[in-house]
Structures are given as C-alpha cells and as structure tokens.
GROMACS .gro file of C-alpha atoms in nm:
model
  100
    1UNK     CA    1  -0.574   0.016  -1.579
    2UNK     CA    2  -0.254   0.012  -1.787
    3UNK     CA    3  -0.064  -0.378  -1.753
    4UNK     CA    4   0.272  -0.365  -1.588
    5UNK     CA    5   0.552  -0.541  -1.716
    6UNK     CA    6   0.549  -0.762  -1.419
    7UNK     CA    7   0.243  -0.732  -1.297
    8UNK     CA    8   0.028  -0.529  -1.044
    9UNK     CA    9   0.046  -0.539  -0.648
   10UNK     CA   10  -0.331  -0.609  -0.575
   11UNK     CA   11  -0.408  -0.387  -0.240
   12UNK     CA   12  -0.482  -0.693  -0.051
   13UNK     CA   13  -0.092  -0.785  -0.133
   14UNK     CA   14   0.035  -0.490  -0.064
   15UNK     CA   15  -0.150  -0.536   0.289
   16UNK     CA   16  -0.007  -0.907   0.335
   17UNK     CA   17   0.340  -0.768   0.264
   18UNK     CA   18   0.604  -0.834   0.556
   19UNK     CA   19   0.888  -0.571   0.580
   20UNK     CA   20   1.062  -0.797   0.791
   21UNK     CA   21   1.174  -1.093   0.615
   22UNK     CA   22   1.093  -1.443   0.785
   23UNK     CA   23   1.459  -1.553   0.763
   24UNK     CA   24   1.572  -1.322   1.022
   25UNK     CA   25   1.578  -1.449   1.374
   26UNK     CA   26   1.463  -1.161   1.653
   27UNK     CA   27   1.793  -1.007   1.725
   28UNK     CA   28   1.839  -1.000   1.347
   29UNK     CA   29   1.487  -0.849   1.282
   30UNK     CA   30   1.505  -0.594   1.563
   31UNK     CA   31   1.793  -0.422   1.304
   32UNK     CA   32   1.538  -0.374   1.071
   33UNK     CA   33   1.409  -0.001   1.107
   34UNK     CA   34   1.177   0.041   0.821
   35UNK     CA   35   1.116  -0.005   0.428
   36UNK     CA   36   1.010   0.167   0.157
   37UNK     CA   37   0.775   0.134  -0.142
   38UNK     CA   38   0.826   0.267  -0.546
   39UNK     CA   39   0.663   0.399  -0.788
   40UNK     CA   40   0.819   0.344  -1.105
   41UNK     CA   41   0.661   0.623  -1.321
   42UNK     CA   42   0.810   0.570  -1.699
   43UNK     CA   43   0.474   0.454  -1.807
   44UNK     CA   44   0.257   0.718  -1.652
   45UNK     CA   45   0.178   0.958  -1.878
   46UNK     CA   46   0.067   1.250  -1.619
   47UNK     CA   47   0.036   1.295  -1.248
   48UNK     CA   48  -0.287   1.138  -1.254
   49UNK     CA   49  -0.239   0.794  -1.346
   50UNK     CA   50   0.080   0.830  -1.083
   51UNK     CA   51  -0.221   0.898  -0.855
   52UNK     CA   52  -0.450   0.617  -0.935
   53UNK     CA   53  -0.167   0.372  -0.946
   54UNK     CA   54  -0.023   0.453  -0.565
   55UNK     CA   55  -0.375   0.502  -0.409
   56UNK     CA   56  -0.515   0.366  -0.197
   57UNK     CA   57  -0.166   0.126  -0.203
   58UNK     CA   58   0.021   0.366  -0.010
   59UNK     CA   59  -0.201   0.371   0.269
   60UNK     CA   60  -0.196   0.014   0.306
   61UNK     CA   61   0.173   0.028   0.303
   62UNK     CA   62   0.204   0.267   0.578
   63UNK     CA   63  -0.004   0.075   0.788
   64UNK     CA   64   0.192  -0.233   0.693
   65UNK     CA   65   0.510  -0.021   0.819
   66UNK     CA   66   0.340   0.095   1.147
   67UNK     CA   67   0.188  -0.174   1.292
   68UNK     CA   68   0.323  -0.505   1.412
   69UNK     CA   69   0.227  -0.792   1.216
   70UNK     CA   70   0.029  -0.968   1.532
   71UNK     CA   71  -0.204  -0.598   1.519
   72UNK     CA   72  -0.297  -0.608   1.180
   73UNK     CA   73  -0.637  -0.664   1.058
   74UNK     CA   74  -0.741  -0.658   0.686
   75UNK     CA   75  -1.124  -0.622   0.744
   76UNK     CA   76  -1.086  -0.400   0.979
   77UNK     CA   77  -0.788  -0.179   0.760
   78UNK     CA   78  -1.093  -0.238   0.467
   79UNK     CA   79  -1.383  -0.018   0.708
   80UNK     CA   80  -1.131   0.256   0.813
   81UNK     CA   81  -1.002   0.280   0.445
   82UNK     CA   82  -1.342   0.425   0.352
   83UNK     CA   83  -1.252   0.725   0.524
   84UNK     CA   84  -0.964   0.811   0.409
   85UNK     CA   85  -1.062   0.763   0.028
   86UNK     CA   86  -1.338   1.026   0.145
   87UNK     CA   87  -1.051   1.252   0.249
   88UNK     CA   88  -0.862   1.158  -0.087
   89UNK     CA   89  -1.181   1.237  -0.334
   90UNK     CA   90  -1.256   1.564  -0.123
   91UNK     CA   91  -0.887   1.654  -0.205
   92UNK     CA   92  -0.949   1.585  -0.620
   93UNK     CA   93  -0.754   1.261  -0.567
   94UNK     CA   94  -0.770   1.012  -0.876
   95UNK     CA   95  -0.733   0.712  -0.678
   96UNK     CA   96  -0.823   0.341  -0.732
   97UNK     CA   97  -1.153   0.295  -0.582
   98UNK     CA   98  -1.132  -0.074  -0.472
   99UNK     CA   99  -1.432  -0.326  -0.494
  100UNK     CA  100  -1.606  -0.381  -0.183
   0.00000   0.00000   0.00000
C-alpha cells in the first residue's frame, strides 16, 4: 500500500461515513440530494493502483449513498461484499482484498 499524505479511509470508515451532516435539522437535511467521493490520483503511477486504492471503497460508498442510515448494516454489507469482489476479480479487477 503506498502512505497518503493524510492518511487512508479504512473501508469500515468509509462505511460509517454520513453524507448528511448531523448539524442539519430534517427540513435542512431533506435538501441534501447526494455526495460524492475522490480519488486523488497524482500518486498513482498506473490504472492499477487507481484500482486497488478505490476498491472495494466505492462500493461501500454507494451503499452509504443509497441506503438510509437506520438500514444499514456493516456485517451484513461485509457477507454481500464477497460477491461482488467475485464479480470484480472475474473482471481482472486489482482491488483491495479486505481481511475477514
């Protein structure tokens, strides 16, 4: 794994993110319609480590974005992620494989 300069969103973090900041009160929050997540490449020397560095991240992150917070379910996101990184190494994907 290459260091970032300030540090690494663990998968488990990215999973505990909240797009919707706590501050907001309900008629504030209901405003928000979705977020985003970067990938700041200008230490990845090839399209590979950009691989390895966004999965399996990004799939956390879109359930983070689909699902309401009171639906979420890390063990549960943790099975069904096994899947999908089938899917991912089928497709030649050079993804983080994260310890079970």
């Amino acid at each position: 794994q290459i260091t970032p300069i300030r540090g690494m969103n663990t998968l488990a973090d990215v999973y505990a993110y909240e797009p919707v900041p706590k501050e907001l009160g309900a008629d504030e929050a209901k405003h928000v319609l979705g977020a985003q997540g970067q990938l700041w490449t200008e230490y990845m020397p090839d399209p590979q480590r950009m691989e390895y560095m966004a999965w399996p991240r990004l799939s956390a992150l879109s359930e983070v974005l689909w699902s309401p917070r009171e639906t979420r379910d890390a063990a549960n996101f943790a099975q069904r992620l096994e899947t999908h990184l089938e899917r991912l190494r089928i497709l030649d994907v050079n993804f983080y494989r994260p310890r079970r």
